[in-house]
Short mmCIF file of N, CA, C and O and ligand atoms in Angstrom, two decimals:
data_model
loop_
_atom_site.label_atom_id
_atom_site.label_comp_id
_atom_site.label_asym_id
_atom_site.label_seq_id
_atom_site.Cartn_x
_atom_site.Cartn_y
_atom_site.Cartn_z
N MET W 1 -32.04 97.11 129.56
CA MET W 1 -33.31 97.49 128.93
C MET W 1 -33.77 96.39 127.97
O MET W 1 -32.97 95.86 127.21
N ASP W 2 -35.06 96.08 128.02
CA ASP W 2 -35.61 95.00 127.18
C ASP W 2 -35.32 95.24 125.70
O ASP W 2 -35.53 96.32 125.19
N GLY W 3 -34.83 94.22 125.04
CA GLY W 3 -34.63 94.28 123.60
C GLY W 3 -33.36 94.97 123.16
O GLY W 3 -33.10 95.06 121.97
N CYS W 4 -32.57 95.49 124.09
CA CYS W 4 -31.33 96.21 123.72
C CYS W 4 -30.19 95.21 123.55
O CYS W 4 -29.84 94.48 124.50
N ILE W 5 -29.60 95.19 122.36
CA ILE W 5 -28.57 94.16 122.12
C ILE W 5 -27.31 94.40 122.95
O ILE W 5 -26.66 93.44 123.36
N PHE W 6 -26.98 95.65 123.23
CA PHE W 6 -25.78 95.89 124.04
C PHE W 6 -26.04 95.51 125.50
O PHE W 6 -25.13 95.02 126.18
N CYS W 7 -27.26 95.72 126.00
CA CYS W 7 -27.59 95.23 127.34
C CYS W 7 -27.48 93.71 127.38
O CYS W 7 -26.98 93.15 128.36
N LYS W 8 -27.91 93.06 126.30
CA LYS W 8 -27.81 91.59 126.25
C LYS W 8 -26.35 91.16 126.27
O LYS W 8 -26.00 90.14 126.85
N MET W 9 -25.48 91.93 125.62
CA MET W 9 -24.05 91.62 125.65
C MET W 9 -23.50 91.80 127.07
O MET W 9 -22.72 90.98 127.55
N VAL W 10 -23.92 92.88 127.71
CA VAL W 10 -23.49 93.14 129.09
C VAL W 10 -23.92 91.98 129.99
O VAL W 10 -23.17 91.54 130.87
N GLU W 11 -25.13 91.46 129.75
CA GLU W 11 -25.66 90.36 130.57
C GLU W 11 -25.08 89.01 130.16
O GLU W 11 -25.37 87.99 130.78
N GLY W 12 -24.31 88.98 129.06
CA GLY W 12 -23.73 87.72 128.59
C GLY W 12 -24.70 86.86 127.81
O GLY W 12 -24.42 85.68 127.54
N GLU W 13 -25.84 87.45 127.41
CA GLU W 13 -26.83 86.68 126.65
C GLU W 13 -26.49 86.60 125.17
O GLU W 13 -26.98 85.74 124.45
N ILE W 14 -25.67 87.55 124.71
CA ILE W 14 -25.17 87.55 123.33
C ILE W 14 -23.65 87.56 123.41
O ILE W 14 -23.08 88.37 124.16
N PRO W 15 -22.99 86.64 122.69
CA PRO W 15 -21.52 86.61 122.78
C PRO W 15 -20.87 87.84 122.15
O PRO W 15 -21.42 88.42 121.21
N THR W 16 -19.74 88.24 122.72
CA THR W 16 -18.98 89.36 122.17
C THR W 16 -17.52 88.95 122.08
O THR W 16 -17.08 88.05 122.78
N THR W 17 -16.79 89.65 121.23
CA THR W 17 -15.33 89.50 121.23
C THR W 17 -14.81 90.57 122.18
O THR W 17 -14.47 91.68 121.78
N LYS W 18 -14.79 90.19 123.45
CA LYS W 18 -14.52 91.16 124.52
C LYS W 18 -13.04 91.56 124.55
O LYS W 18 -12.17 90.73 124.39
N VAL W 19 -12.78 92.85 124.76
CA VAL W 19 -11.40 93.28 124.97
C VAL W 19 -11.18 93.82 126.39
O VAL W 19 -10.06 93.84 126.87
N TYR W 20 -12.27 94.24 127.05
CA TYR W 20 -12.12 94.76 128.42
C TYR W 20 -13.49 94.72 129.11
O TYR W 20 -14.52 94.96 128.48
N GLU W 21 -13.45 94.43 130.41
CA GLU W 21 -14.69 94.48 131.19
C GLU W 21 -14.34 94.78 132.64
O GLU W 21 -13.35 94.27 133.18
N ASP W 22 -15.12 95.65 133.25
CA ASP W 22 -15.07 95.80 134.71
C ASP W 22 -16.48 96.08 135.18
O ASP W 22 -17.45 95.81 134.45
N GLU W 23 -16.64 96.60 136.40
CA GLU W 23 -17.99 96.75 136.95
C GLU W 23 -18.82 97.81 136.22
O GLU W 23 -20.05 97.79 136.28
N ALA W 24 -18.16 98.70 135.49
CA ALA W 24 -18.89 99.83 134.90
C ALA W 24 -18.98 99.79 133.38
O ALA W 24 -19.94 100.32 132.80
N VAL W 25 -17.98 99.22 132.72
CA VAL W 25 -17.96 99.26 131.25
C VAL W 25 -17.62 97.89 130.65
O VAL W 25 -17.00 97.04 131.30
N LEU W 26 -18.04 97.76 129.40
CA LEU W 26 -17.67 96.61 128.58
C LEU W 26 -17.13 97.17 127.26
O LEU W 26 -17.68 98.12 126.72
N ALA W 27 -16.04 96.59 126.78
CA ALA W 27 -15.48 96.99 125.48
C ALA W 27 -15.29 95.73 124.65
O ALA W 27 -14.80 94.71 125.14
N PHE W 28 -15.72 95.81 123.40
CA PHE W 28 -15.68 94.64 122.52
C PHE W 28 -15.48 95.09 121.08
O PHE W 28 -15.73 96.25 120.73
N LEU W 29 -15.05 94.15 120.24
CA LEU W 29 -14.82 94.49 118.84
C LEU W 29 -16.15 94.70 118.12
O LEU W 29 -17.11 93.93 118.31
N ASP W 30 -16.18 95.74 117.30
CA ASP W 30 -17.36 96.00 116.46
C ASP W 30 -17.46 94.90 115.42
O ASP W 30 -16.47 94.51 114.80
N ILE W 31 -18.69 94.42 115.22
CA ILE W 31 -18.92 93.33 114.27
C ILE W 31 -18.74 93.80 112.81
O ILE W 31 -18.51 92.98 111.92
N GLY W 32 -18.83 95.11 112.61
CA GLY W 32 -18.65 95.68 111.27
C GLY W 32 -17.55 96.73 111.30
O GLY W 32 -17.83 97.93 111.20
N PRO W 33 -16.30 96.32 111.44
CA PRO W 33 -15.23 97.30 111.70
C PRO W 33 -14.94 98.22 110.52
O PRO W 33 -15.07 97.82 109.35
N LEU W 34 -14.52 99.45 110.84
CA LEU W 34 -13.99 100.36 109.82
C LEU W 34 -12.49 100.17 109.66
O LEU W 34 -11.90 100.62 108.69
N SER W 35 -11.87 99.54 110.66
CA SER W 35 -10.45 99.18 110.58
C SER W 35 -10.23 98.06 111.60
O SER W 35 -11.05 97.88 112.53
N ASP W 36 -9.14 97.32 111.45
CA ASP W 36 -8.86 96.24 112.39
C ASP W 36 -8.73 96.81 113.80
O ASP W 36 -8.02 97.80 114.01
N GLY W 37 -9.41 96.18 114.75
CA GLY W 37 -9.35 96.62 116.14
C GLY W 37 -10.44 97.63 116.51
O GLY W 37 -10.52 98.04 117.67
N HIS W 38 -11.27 98.02 115.55
CA HIS W 38 -12.40 98.95 115.83
C HIS W 38 -13.19 98.40 117.02
O HIS W 38 -13.75 97.30 116.97
N THR W 39 -13.20 99.19 118.07
CA THR W 39 -13.74 98.74 119.37
C THR W 39 -14.90 99.62 119.80
O THR W 39 -14.90 100.83 119.54
N LEU W 40 -15.87 99.01 120.44
CA LEU W 40 -16.98 99.76 121.03
C LEU W 40 -16.85 99.72 122.55
O LEU W 40 -16.60 98.65 123.12
N VAL W 41 -16.97 100.88 123.17
CA VAL W 41 -16.90 100.98 124.63
C VAL W 41 -18.28 101.41 125.12
O VAL W 41 -18.78 102.46 124.71
N VAL W 42 -18.90 100.58 125.96
CA VAL W 42 -20.27 100.86 126.39
C VAL W 42 -20.37 100.86 127.91
O VAL W 42 -19.70 100.07 128.58
N PRO W 43 -21.22 101.74 128.45
CA PRO W 43 -21.49 101.65 129.89
C PRO W 43 -22.38 100.45 130.16
O PRO W 43 -23.23 100.10 129.33
N LYS W 44 -22.19 99.82 131.30
CA LYS W 44 -23.05 98.66 131.62
C LYS W 44 -24.47 99.11 131.92
O LYS W 44 -25.41 98.39 131.63
N ARG W 45 -24.62 100.30 132.50
CA ARG W 45 -25.97 100.83 132.77
C ARG W 45 -26.51 101.44 131.48
O ARG W 45 -25.88 102.32 130.89
N HIS W 46 -27.69 100.99 131.07
CA HIS W 46 -28.26 101.47 129.81
C HIS W 46 -28.58 102.96 129.85
O HIS W 46 -29.21 103.45 130.79
N CYS W 47 -28.13 103.66 128.82
CA CYS W 47 -28.63 104.99 128.52
C CYS W 47 -28.49 105.14 127.02
O CYS W 47 -27.81 104.34 126.37
N THR W 48 -29.14 106.15 126.47
CA THR W 48 -29.23 106.21 125.01
C THR W 48 -28.23 107.17 124.41
O THR W 48 -27.51 106.81 123.46
N THR W 49 -28.18 108.37 124.93
CA THR W 49 -27.30 109.39 124.35
C THR W 49 -26.43 110.04 125.43
O THR W 49 -26.73 109.91 126.63
N VAL W 50 -25.43 110.75 125.01
CA VAL W 50 -24.53 111.43 125.95
C VAL W 50 -25.34 112.35 126.87
O VAL W 50 -25.15 112.34 128.09
N HIS W 51 -26.27 113.13 126.29
CA HIS W 51 -26.95 114.13 127.12
C HIS W 51 -28.02 113.52 128.03
O HIS W 51 -28.45 114.15 129.00
N GLU W 52 -28.45 112.30 127.74
CA GLU W 52 -29.44 111.65 128.61
C GLU W 52 -28.79 110.77 129.68
O GLU W 52 -29.46 110.25 130.56
N CYS W 53 -27.49 110.60 129.54
CA CYS W 53 -26.78 109.68 130.41
C CYS W 53 -26.48 110.34 131.76
O CYS W 53 -26.14 111.52 131.82
N ASP W 54 -26.61 109.56 132.82
CA ASP W 54 -26.22 110.03 134.15
C ASP W 54 -24.75 110.46 134.09
O ASP W 54 -23.90 109.68 133.65
N PRO W 55 -24.43 111.69 134.52
CA PRO W 55 -23.04 112.17 134.45
C PRO W 55 -22.05 111.24 135.14
O PRO W 55 -20.90 111.13 134.72
N GLU W 56 -22.51 110.54 136.17
CA GLU W 56 -21.60 109.59 136.84
C GLU W 56 -21.23 108.43 135.93
O GLU W 56 -20.09 107.96 135.92
N VAL W 57 -22.20 107.97 135.17
CA VAL W 57 -21.96 106.87 134.22
C VAL W 57 -21.00 107.34 133.14
O VAL W 57 -20.06 106.64 132.76
N LEU W 58 -21.24 108.57 132.66
CA LEU W 58 -20.35 109.15 131.65
C LEU W 58 -18.93 109.28 132.17
O LEU W 58 -17.96 108.99 131.46
N ALA W 59 -18.83 109.73 133.42
CA ALA W 59 -17.50 109.93 134.01
C ALA W 59 -16.77 108.60 134.15
O ALA W 59 -15.57 108.51 133.88
N GLU W 60 -17.50 107.57 134.54
CA GLU W 60 -16.88 106.24 134.67
C GLU W 60 -16.38 105.76 133.31
O GLU W 60 -15.29 105.18 133.19
N LEU W 61 -17.18 106.01 132.28
CA LEU W 61 -16.79 105.58 130.94
C LEU W 61 -15.56 106.38 130.48
O LEU W 61 -14.58 105.80 129.98
N ALA W 62 -15.62 107.69 130.67
CA ALA W 62 -14.52 108.54 130.23
C ALA W 62 -13.22 108.16 130.94
O ALA W 62 -12.14 108.21 130.34
N ALA W 63 -13.35 107.77 132.21
CA ALA W 63 -12.15 107.43 132.98
C ALA W 63 -11.42 106.21 132.43
O ALA W 63 -10.24 106.03 132.68
N ARG W 64 -12.15 105.38 131.70
CA ARG W 64 -11.55 104.15 131.16
C ARG W 64 -11.19 104.26 129.68
O ARG W 64 -10.45 103.44 129.14
N LEU W 65 -11.73 105.27 129.03
CA LEU W 65 -11.61 105.36 127.57
C LEU W 65 -10.15 105.48 127.11
O LEU W 65 -9.75 104.83 126.13
N GLY W 66 -9.39 106.29 127.81
CA GLY W 66 -8.00 106.50 127.39
C GLY W 66 -7.18 105.23 127.45
O GLY W 66 -6.40 104.92 126.54
N ARG W 67 -7.37 104.48 128.53
CA ARG W 67 -6.60 103.24 128.70
C ARG W 67 -6.97 102.22 127.62
O ARG W 67 -6.11 101.55 127.04
N ILE W 68 -8.28 102.13 127.34
CA ILE W 68 -8.74 101.18 126.31
C ILE W 68 -8.23 101.64 124.94
O ILE W 68 -7.72 100.83 124.15
N ALA W 69 -8.34 102.94 124.65
CA ALA W 69 -7.87 103.46 123.36
C ALA W 69 -6.37 103.21 123.19
O ALA W 69 -5.91 102.83 122.10
N GLU W 70 -5.62 103.41 124.25
CA GLU W 70 -4.16 103.18 124.16
C GLU W 70 -3.87 101.72 123.83
O GLU W 70 -3.01 101.41 123.00
N ALA W 71 -4.61 100.81 124.48
CA ALA W 71 -4.40 99.38 124.20
C ALA W 71 -4.76 99.05 122.76
O ALA W 71 -4.03 98.31 122.07
N VAL W 72 -5.87 99.61 122.29
CA VAL W 72 -6.30 99.34 120.91
C VAL W 72 -5.25 99.85 119.92
O VAL W 72 -4.82 99.15 119.01
N VAL W 73 -4.82 101.09 120.11
CA VAL W 73 -3.94 101.73 119.12
C VAL W 73 -2.54 101.09 119.14
O VAL W 73 -1.93 100.89 118.08
N THR W 74 -2.07 100.71 120.31
CA THR W 74 -0.74 100.08 120.35
C THR W 74 -0.81 98.65 119.83
O THR W 74 0.07 98.22 119.09
N ALA W 75 -1.87 97.92 120.19
CA ALA W 75 -1.99 96.54 119.71
C ALA W 75 -2.10 96.49 118.19
O ALA W 75 -1.60 95.55 117.55
N MET W 76 -2.75 97.49 117.61
CA MET W 76 -2.93 97.52 116.16
C MET W 76 -1.79 98.24 115.44
O MET W 76 -1.80 98.37 114.22
N GLU W 77 -0.82 98.72 116.25
CA GLU W 77 0.29 99.50 115.68
C GLU W 77 -0.23 100.61 114.78
O GLU W 77 0.27 100.84 113.67
N ALA W 78 -1.29 101.27 115.26
CA ALA W 78 -1.91 102.34 114.49
C ALA W 78 -1.15 103.64 114.69
O ALA W 78 -0.38 103.80 115.64
N ASP W 79 -1.39 104.58 113.77
CA ASP W 79 -0.73 105.90 113.86
C ASP W 79 -1.59 106.88 114.66
O ASP W 79 -1.11 107.94 115.05
N GLY W 80 -2.87 106.53 114.83
CA GLY W 80 -3.79 107.39 115.56
C GLY W 80 -5.12 106.68 115.68
O GLY W 80 -5.24 105.51 115.33
N TYR W 81 -6.12 107.40 116.18
CA TYR W 81 -7.45 106.79 116.29
C TYR W 81 -8.50 107.88 116.39
O TYR W 81 -8.23 109.00 116.81
N ASN W 82 -9.70 107.54 115.99
CA ASN W 82 -10.86 108.40 116.21
C ASN W 82 -11.67 107.82 117.36
O ASN W 82 -11.88 106.61 117.43
N VAL W 83 -12.14 108.71 118.24
CA VAL W 83 -13.14 108.34 119.24
C VAL W 83 -14.39 109.09 118.85
O VAL W 83 -14.38 110.31 118.73
N LEU W 84 -15.47 108.35 118.60
CA LEU W 84 -16.69 109.05 118.22
C LEU W 84 -17.91 108.33 118.76
O LEU W 84 -17.91 107.12 118.98
N SER W 85 -18.95 109.12 118.97
CA SER W 85 -20.22 108.60 119.46
C SER W 85 -21.34 109.19 118.61
O SER W 85 -21.48 110.42 118.54
N ASN W 86 -22.08 108.33 117.94
CA ASN W 86 -23.24 108.79 117.18
C ASN W 86 -24.42 108.89 118.13
O ASN W 86 -24.75 107.92 118.83
N ASN W 87 -25.04 110.07 118.15
CA ASN W 87 -26.16 110.30 119.07
C ASN W 87 -27.40 110.69 118.29
O ASN W 87 -27.44 111.78 117.70
N GLY W 88 -28.39 109.81 118.27
CA GLY W 88 -29.60 110.05 117.50
C GLY W 88 -29.48 109.50 116.09
O GLY W 88 -28.38 109.45 115.52
N ALA W 89 -30.63 109.10 115.55
CA ALA W 89 -30.64 108.47 114.23
C ALA W 89 -30.04 109.39 113.16
O ALA W 89 -29.32 108.94 112.26
N ALA W 90 -30.30 110.70 113.28
CA ALA W 90 -29.79 111.65 112.28
C ALA W 90 -28.28 111.67 112.25
O ALA W 90 -27.67 111.99 111.23
N ALA W 91 -27.68 111.32 113.39
CA ALA W 91 -26.22 111.31 113.48
C ALA W 91 -25.65 109.92 113.20
O ALA W 91 -24.44 109.71 113.34
N GLY W 92 -26.54 108.98 112.84
CA GLY W 92 -26.06 107.65 112.48
C GLY W 92 -26.13 106.63 113.60
O GLY W 92 -25.59 105.53 113.47
N GLN W 93 -26.80 106.98 114.71
CA GLN W 93 -26.92 106.01 115.80
C GLN W 93 -27.91 104.92 115.42
O GLN W 93 -29.06 105.20 115.12
N VAL W 94 -27.42 103.71 115.43
CA VAL W 94 -28.25 102.55 115.07
C VAL W 94 -28.63 101.77 116.33
O VAL W 94 -29.76 101.31 116.48
N VAL W 95 -27.68 101.64 117.24
CA VAL W 95 -27.95 100.93 118.50
C VAL W 95 -28.19 101.98 119.59
O VAL W 95 -27.32 102.81 119.88
N ASP W 96 -29.37 101.92 120.19
CA ASP W 96 -29.79 102.96 121.14
C ASP W 96 -29.29 102.70 122.57
O ASP W 96 -30.03 102.86 123.55
N HIS W 97 -28.07 102.26 122.65
CA HIS W 97 -27.38 102.13 123.95
C HIS W 97 -26.07 102.89 123.75
O HIS W 97 -25.28 102.53 122.86
N LEU W 98 -25.86 103.91 124.56
CA LEU W 98 -24.69 104.78 124.37
C LEU W 98 -23.42 103.96 124.14
O LEU W 98 -23.17 102.97 124.84
N HIS W 99 -22.64 104.37 123.16
CA HIS W 99 -21.36 103.69 122.92
C HIS W 99 -20.40 104.65 122.26
O HIS W 99 -20.80 105.57 121.54
N PHE W 100 -19.13 104.42 122.53
CA PHE W 100 -18.06 105.17 121.89
C PHE W 100 -17.27 104.23 121.00
O PHE W 100 -16.87 103.15 121.43
N HIS W 101 -17.12 104.64 119.75
CA HIS W 101 -16.28 103.90 118.82
C HIS W 101 -14.83 104.33 119.03
O HIS W 101 -14.55 105.53 119.13
N VAL W 102 -13.92 103.37 119.08
CA VAL W 102 -12.48 103.66 119.02
C VAL W 102 -11.99 103.02 117.73
O VAL W 102 -12.02 101.80 117.58
N ILE W 103 -11.59 103.89 116.79
CA ILE W 103 -11.29 103.42 115.43
C ILE W 103 -9.81 103.68 115.13
O ILE W 103 -9.40 104.83 114.93
N PRO W 104 -9.01 102.61 115.12
CA PRO W 104 -7.58 102.79 114.82
C PRO W 104 -7.39 103.32 113.40
O PRO W 104 -8.10 102.93 112.48
N ARG W 105 -6.41 104.22 113.26
CA ARG W 105 -6.16 104.85 111.96
C ARG W 105 -4.69 104.71 111.56
O ARG W 105 -3.80 104.71 112.42
N LYS W 106 -4.48 104.55 110.28
CA LYS W 106 -3.13 104.57 109.70
C LYS W 106 -3.03 105.79 108.79
O LYS W 106 -4.03 106.17 108.15
N VAL W 107 -1.87 106.36 108.70
CA VAL W 107 -1.67 107.50 107.80
C VAL W 107 -2.12 107.11 106.38
O VAL W 107 -1.74 106.04 105.88
N GLY W 108 -2.99 107.93 105.80
CA GLY W 108 -3.40 107.71 104.42
C GLY W 108 -4.43 106.60 104.22
O GLY W 108 -4.67 106.17 103.10
N ASP W 109 -5.08 106.14 105.33
CA ASP W 109 -6.00 104.99 105.18
C ASP W 109 -7.33 105.34 104.52
O ASP W 109 -8.07 104.46 104.12
N ARG W 110 -7.65 106.60 104.47
CA ARG W 110 -8.88 107.07 103.82
C ARG W 110 -10.15 106.48 104.43
O ARG W 110 -11.16 106.28 103.73
N VAL W 111 -10.13 106.19 105.73
CA VAL W 111 -11.34 105.67 106.39
C VAL W 111 -12.47 106.69 106.34
O VAL W 111 -13.61 106.38 106.01
N PHE W 112 -12.16 107.94 106.68
CA PHE W 112 -13.14 109.02 106.51
C PHE W 112 -12.62 109.91 105.40
O PHE W 112 -11.63 110.62 105.57
N THR W 113 -13.30 109.90 104.28
CA THR W 113 -12.79 110.68 103.16
C THR W 113 -13.48 112.05 103.07
O THR W 113 -13.09 112.88 102.27
N GLN W 114 -14.53 112.24 103.89
CA GLN W 114 -15.23 113.53 103.83
C GLN W 114 -15.31 114.17 105.20
O GLN W 114 -15.61 113.50 106.20
N TRP W 115 -15.01 115.44 105.27
CA TRP W 115 -15.17 116.24 106.49
C TRP W 115 -15.66 117.59 106.01
O TRP W 115 -14.89 118.50 105.73
N PRO W 116 -16.97 117.70 105.79
CA PRO W 116 -17.50 118.83 105.01
C PRO W 116 -17.54 120.15 105.78
O PRO W 116 -18.61 120.72 106.03
N ALA W 117 -16.36 120.64 106.11
CA ALA W 117 -16.26 121.90 106.86
C ALA W 117 -16.60 123.09 105.97
O ALA W 117 -16.37 123.06 104.77
N TYR W 118 -17.16 124.14 106.59
CA TYR W 118 -17.46 125.38 105.87
C TYR W 118 -17.21 126.55 106.80
O TYR W 118 -16.84 126.34 107.96
N LYS W 119 -17.41 127.75 106.32
CA LYS W 119 -17.18 128.93 107.15
C LYS W 119 -18.51 129.59 107.51
O LYS W 119 -19.43 129.63 106.69
N TYR W 120 -18.61 130.13 108.76
CA TYR W 120 -19.80 130.89 109.15
C TYR W 120 -19.86 132.20 108.41
O TYR W 120 -18.83 132.79 108.06
N ARG W 121 -21.11 132.67 108.18
CA ARG W 121 -21.28 134.03 107.67
C ARG W 121 -20.98 135.01 108.79
O ARG W 121 -20.95 134.64 109.96
N GLN W 122 -20.84 136.31 108.41
CA GLN W 122 -20.57 137.35 109.40
C GLN W 122 -21.62 137.33 110.51
O GLN W 122 -22.82 137.26 110.20
N GLN W 123 -21.20 137.39 111.77
CA GLN W 123 -22.09 137.45 112.94
C GLN W 123 -22.78 136.12 113.25
O GLN W 123 -23.36 135.92 114.32
N GLN W 124 -22.77 135.20 112.29
CA GLN W 124 -23.51 133.95 112.51
C GLN W 124 -22.94 133.15 113.69
O GLN W 124 -23.69 132.60 114.51
N ALA W 125 -21.62 133.09 113.79
CA ALA W 125 -21.00 132.33 114.89
C ALA W 125 -21.39 132.92 116.23
O ALA W 125 -21.73 132.19 117.17
N GLN W 126 -21.39 134.27 116.34
CA GLN W 126 -21.75 134.92 117.60
C GLN W 126 -23.20 134.61 117.97
O GLN W 126 -23.52 134.35 119.13
N ASP W 127 -24.11 134.65 116.98
CA ASP W 127 -25.53 134.38 117.24
C ASP W 127 -25.72 132.94 117.70
O ASP W 127 -26.47 132.67 118.64
N ILE W 128 -25.06 132.04 117.04
CA ILE W 128 -25.21 130.62 117.38
C ILE W 128 -24.65 130.36 118.78
O ILE W 128 -25.27 129.67 119.60
N ALA W 129 -23.48 130.93 119.05
CA ALA W 129 -22.87 130.73 120.37
C ALA W 129 -23.77 131.28 121.47
O ALA W 129 -23.93 130.66 122.54
N ALA W 130 -24.43 132.43 121.21
CA ALA W 130 -25.33 133.03 122.21
C ALA W 130 -26.53 132.12 122.45
O ALA W 130 -26.98 131.95 123.59
N ARG W 131 -27.06 131.53 121.40
CA ARG W 131 -28.20 130.62 121.55
C ARG W 131 -27.82 129.41 122.40
O ARG W 131 -28.60 128.96 123.25
N ILE W 132 -26.65 128.89 122.16
CA ILE W 132 -26.21 127.72 122.94
C ILE W 132 -25.96 128.12 124.39
O ILE W 132 -26.39 127.44 125.33
N ARG W 133 -25.26 129.27 124.59
CA ARG W 133 -24.96 129.73 125.96
C ARG W 133 -26.23 129.92 126.78
O ARG W 133 -26.27 129.58 127.96
N SER W 134 -27.31 130.40 126.11
CA SER W 134 -28.55 130.69 126.85
C SER W 134 -29.17 129.41 127.41
O SER W 134 -29.95 129.45 128.36
N ARG W 135 -28.83 128.28 126.83
CA ARG W 135 -29.34 127.00 127.34
C ARG W 135 -28.42 126.37 128.37
O ARG W 135 -28.70 125.30 128.90
N LEU W 136 -27.32 127.03 128.62
CA LEU W 136 -26.36 126.50 129.59
C LEU W 136 -26.30 127.34 130.87
O LEU W 136 -25.46 127.12 131.72
N THR W 137 -27.22 128.31 130.98
CA THR W 137 -27.20 129.16 132.17
C THR W 137 -28.25 128.68 133.17
O THR W 137 -29.17 127.99 132.84
P1 5GP F 201 -23.87 103.24 115.74
O1 5GP F 201 -24.17 103.36 114.28
O2 5GP F 201 -25.13 103.01 116.56
O3 5GP F 201 -22.99 104.31 116.28
O4 5GP F 201 -22.99 101.93 115.85
C1 5GP F 201 -23.47 100.68 116.18
C2 5GP F 201 -22.32 99.73 115.94
O5 5GP F 201 -22.65 98.50 116.54
C3 5GP F 201 -22.06 99.46 114.45
O6 5GP F 201 -20.74 99.87 114.13
C4 5GP F 201 -22.30 97.97 114.31
O7 5GP F 201 -21.36 97.36 113.46
C5 5GP F 201 -22.16 97.48 115.75
N1 5GP F 201 -22.96 96.31 116.02
C6 5GP F 201 -24.28 96.14 115.75
N2 5GP F 201 -24.69 94.93 116.14
C7 5GP F 201 -23.61 94.32 116.70
C8 5GP F 201 -23.40 93.04 117.28
O8 5GP F 201 -24.31 92.21 117.38
N3 5GP F 201 -22.15 92.76 117.73
C9 5GP F 201 -21.13 93.66 117.64
N4 5GP F 201 -19.94 93.28 118.13
N5 5GP F 201 -21.29 94.90 117.10
C10 5GP F 201 -22.51 95.21 116.63
ZN1 ZN F 202 -28.90 98.80 126.58
#
């Protein structure tokens, strides 16, 4: 897609610190890492968000994610990792080409210090679940 920096990386027009490439995906180090080895995994075919992406493209990406994550976490001798995808500006998506972050974690690293969990009010969970289910039928 015109003007998309990740498409330009896929095309080789912008250099990347590549860690993996095949016909369907490219994985490279994030230029602004949250931890050493923070890797971005992107489909070669441009799409913006998980829900707009062709399921086949998603499946190809998912099929490679575990192997790439294992390489990242073992190479970094990490204790664990986060896999996350920001979808939409409200969720923190800055680059509008679908990507999954693989973020190596060490015990006690405090990379994410906030996880603002709360509890549903009575009946609220059932109502919300019903609203979501109605869009999946
Ligand atoms: P988002 O906020 O969209 O989920 O994440 C975009 C990520 O892309 C950020 O973590 C940012 O550091 C990374 N990024 C943006 N521009 C470049 C670039 O030119 N090269 C690399 N390697 N990463 C980039
Ligand atoms: Zn793109």
